[in-house]
């Protein structure tokens, strides 16, 4: 797990939403999730590597949206469930975009862009994901940096 490595090697503090903390404490990527057939649950460690051995407890736990300025990061954490119950996005004002300074969203796994920007194919809760998209529409986001694929303009999102 990259977060465990960064904490161990560089003393970085890890921030997570409380709803996903069991994933890293127990080393189980399906903790507190609906999806994952028995076959997928057995294949995931083979395909993605085991999480066991990298268990840790994050230093900062969130229950919802939060201003991160107190932690020295000029951004806002946004609770955007869908991919998982505790999915977070990070909204940064004044970020560089192709049109100049603007509002950027680092969306984690809510969105992907492999040819066309859209919701991630692996959603734990499609209804929650749609509610997260509606929440984001009200925030005048210029650029999205998805967890997978290339950055894109927010208004390019399909589905």
Short mmCIF file of C-alpha atoms in Angstrom, two decimals:
data_model
loop_
_atom_site.label_atom_id
_atom_site.label_comp_id
_atom_site.label_asym_id
_atom_site.label_seq_id
_atom_site.Cartn_x
_atom_site.Cartn_y
_atom_site.Cartn_z
CA UNK A 1 0.00 0.00 0.00
CA UNK A 2 1.49 3.33 -1.07
CA UNK A 3 0.05 5.24 1.89
CA UNK A 4 1.66 2.85 4.38
CA UNK A 5 4.98 3.20 2.55
CA UNK A 6 4.86 7.03 2.55
CA UNK A 7 4.04 7.09 6.24
CA UNK A 8 6.78 4.61 7.10
CA UNK A 9 9.52 6.06 4.89
CA UNK A 10 8.80 9.79 5.07
CA UNK A 11 6.64 10.26 8.15
CA UNK A 12 3.72 11.45 6.01
CA UNK A 13 0.41 11.68 7.84
CA UNK A 14 -2.35 9.75 6.10
CA UNK A 15 -5.86 11.22 5.84
CA UNK A 16 -8.89 9.02 5.11
CA UNK A 17 -12.63 9.05 5.43
CA UNK A 18 -13.66 7.03 8.47
CA UNK A 19 -16.01 4.88 6.33
CA UNK A 20 -13.02 3.30 4.51
CA UNK A 21 -10.55 2.99 7.39
CA UNK A 22 -11.17 -0.75 7.83
CA UNK A 23 -9.69 -1.37 4.39
CA UNK A 24 -6.24 -0.28 5.56
CA UNK A 25 -6.55 -1.45 9.16
CA UNK A 26 -7.57 -4.97 8.12
CA UNK A 27 -5.88 -5.16 4.71
CA UNK A 28 -9.21 -5.91 3.02
CA UNK A 29 -10.16 -3.80 -0.02
CA UNK A 30 -13.74 -5.11 0.19
CA UNK A 31 -14.30 -4.04 3.80
CA UNK A 32 -17.57 -2.08 4.10
CA UNK A 33 -18.37 -2.57 0.40
CA UNK A 34 -21.32 -4.12 -1.39
CA UNK A 35 -19.64 -5.26 -4.61
CA UNK A 36 -17.31 -8.14 -5.06
CA UNK A 37 -18.55 -11.59 -5.91
CA UNK A 38 -16.75 -14.48 -4.18
CA UNK A 39 -14.71 -14.99 -7.38
CA UNK A 40 -13.69 -11.31 -7.56
CA UNK A 41 -12.78 -11.33 -3.88
CA UNK A 42 -10.48 -14.33 -4.46
CA UNK A 43 -8.91 -12.93 -7.65
CA UNK A 44 -8.32 -9.38 -6.38
CA UNK A 45 -5.24 -10.22 -4.25
CA UNK A 46 -3.74 -12.11 -7.20
CA UNK A 47 -4.40 -9.25 -9.64
CA UNK A 48 -3.67 -6.29 -7.37
CA UNK A 49 -1.38 -7.82 -4.75
CA UNK A 50 -2.26 -8.57 -1.15
CA UNK A 51 -2.93 -5.72 1.24
CA UNK A 52 -2.05 -7.84 4.25
CA UNK A 53 1.21 -6.75 5.83
CA UNK A 54 0.64 -3.08 5.00
CA UNK A 55 -2.10 -2.53 7.56
CA UNK A 56 -1.97 0.78 9.37
CA UNK A 57 -4.20 3.33 11.04
CA UNK A 58 -4.44 6.75 9.38
CA UNK A 59 -3.52 9.72 11.55
CA UNK A 60 -6.37 11.91 10.29
CA UNK A 61 -9.92 10.59 9.95
CA UNK A 62 -12.75 12.56 8.34
CA UNK A 63 -16.48 12.03 8.60
CA UNK A 64 -17.38 14.37 5.72
CA UNK A 65 -16.15 17.47 3.93
CA UNK A 66 -13.25 19.34 5.55
CA UNK A 67 -11.00 22.34 5.03
CA UNK A 68 -7.43 21.06 4.89
CA UNK A 69 -5.72 24.43 5.50
CA UNK A 70 -5.21 23.47 9.15
CA UNK A 71 -3.03 20.60 7.91
CA UNK A 72 -0.95 22.90 5.67
CA UNK A 73 -2.71 21.92 2.45
CA UNK A 74 -4.70 24.67 0.68
CA UNK A 75 -7.58 22.46 -0.40
CA UNK A 76 -10.95 21.14 0.65
CA UNK A 77 -11.63 17.42 1.13
CA UNK A 78 -15.02 16.43 -0.29
CA UNK A 79 -16.93 13.32 0.62
CA UNK A 80 -17.90 11.83 -2.77
CA UNK A 81 -19.15 8.29 -2.15
CA UNK A 82 -19.84 5.90 -4.98
CA UNK A 83 -16.66 3.96 -5.67
CA UNK A 84 -16.58 3.30 -1.93
CA UNK A 85 -18.54 4.72 0.97
CA UNK A 86 -15.55 6.80 2.09
CA UNK A 87 -14.35 8.07 -1.29
CA UNK A 88 -12.80 11.51 -1.06
CA UNK A 89 -12.03 14.16 -3.64
CA UNK A 90 -9.79 17.18 -3.15
CA UNK A 91 -10.83 20.60 -4.44
CA UNK A 92 -8.03 23.09 -5.07
CA UNK A 93 -8.66 26.73 -5.97
CA UNK A 94 -6.05 28.54 -8.08
CA UNK A 95 -4.71 25.32 -9.63
CA UNK A 96 -3.09 25.53 -13.03
CA UNK A 97 -5.44 24.47 -15.81
CA UNK A 98 -5.01 24.76 -19.59
CA UNK A 99 -7.05 28.02 -19.38
CA UNK A 100 -4.97 29.44 -16.50
CA UNK A 101 -5.63 29.36 -12.77
CA UNK A 102 -8.91 27.64 -11.92
CA UNK A 103 -10.67 25.19 -9.66
CA UNK A 104 -9.34 21.62 -9.87
CA UNK A 105 -10.81 18.44 -8.47
CA UNK A 106 -8.61 15.44 -7.71
CA UNK A 107 -11.42 12.92 -7.88
CA UNK A 108 -9.83 9.66 -6.80
CA UNK A 109 -11.76 6.75 -8.29
CA UNK A 110 -15.12 8.45 -8.76
CA UNK A 111 -14.15 9.31 -12.35
CA UNK A 112 -11.95 7.76 -15.01
CA UNK A 113 -10.83 8.88 -18.45
CA UNK A 114 -9.68 6.16 -20.82
CA UNK A 115 -10.79 7.83 -24.05
CA UNK A 116 -13.85 9.55 -22.59
CA UNK A 117 -14.45 11.05 -19.14
CA UNK A 118 -17.08 9.14 -17.16
CA UNK A 119 -17.89 7.57 -13.82
CA UNK A 120 -15.53 4.77 -12.88
CA UNK A 121 -16.68 1.36 -14.11
CA UNK A 122 -16.30 -0.12 -10.61
CA UNK A 123 -18.93 1.52 -8.45
CA UNK A 124 -19.99 0.16 -5.12
CA UNK A 125 -23.09 2.35 -5.03
CA UNK A 126 -24.29 3.84 -8.33
CA UNK A 127 -26.98 5.97 -6.65
CA UNK A 128 -24.43 7.50 -4.26
CA UNK A 129 -22.10 8.14 -7.21
CA UNK A 130 -24.82 10.07 -9.06
CA UNK A 131 -25.52 12.10 -5.92
CA UNK A 132 -21.78 12.89 -5.71
CA UNK A 133 -21.80 14.10 -9.33
CA UNK A 134 -24.76 16.37 -8.55
CA UNK A 135 -22.91 17.75 -5.52
CA UNK A 136 -19.85 18.47 -7.68
CA UNK A 137 -21.89 20.22 -10.40
CA UNK A 138 -22.66 23.01 -7.93
CA UNK A 139 -18.96 23.73 -7.30
CA UNK A 140 -17.87 25.37 -10.60
CA UNK A 141 -15.03 22.90 -11.20
CA UNK A 142 -12.79 23.64 -14.19
CA UNK A 143 -10.51 20.60 -14.36
CA UNK A 144 -10.73 17.02 -13.07
CA UNK A 145 -7.72 14.86 -12.31
CA UNK A 146 -9.15 11.32 -12.11
CA UNK A 147 -7.62 8.34 -10.34
CA UNK A 148 -7.33 6.59 -13.71
CA UNK A 149 -6.71 8.20 -17.07
CA UNK A 150 -6.07 11.70 -18.33
CA UNK A 151 -7.26 15.00 -16.82
CA UNK A 152 -10.33 16.58 -18.42
CA UNK A 153 -12.67 19.56 -18.22
CA UNK A 154 -15.51 18.93 -15.75
CA UNK A 155 -18.18 19.65 -18.37
CA UNK A 156 -16.89 16.72 -20.51
CA UNK A 157 -18.14 14.08 -18.03
CA UNK A 158 -20.53 11.49 -19.45
CA UNK A 159 -22.90 9.50 -17.27
#
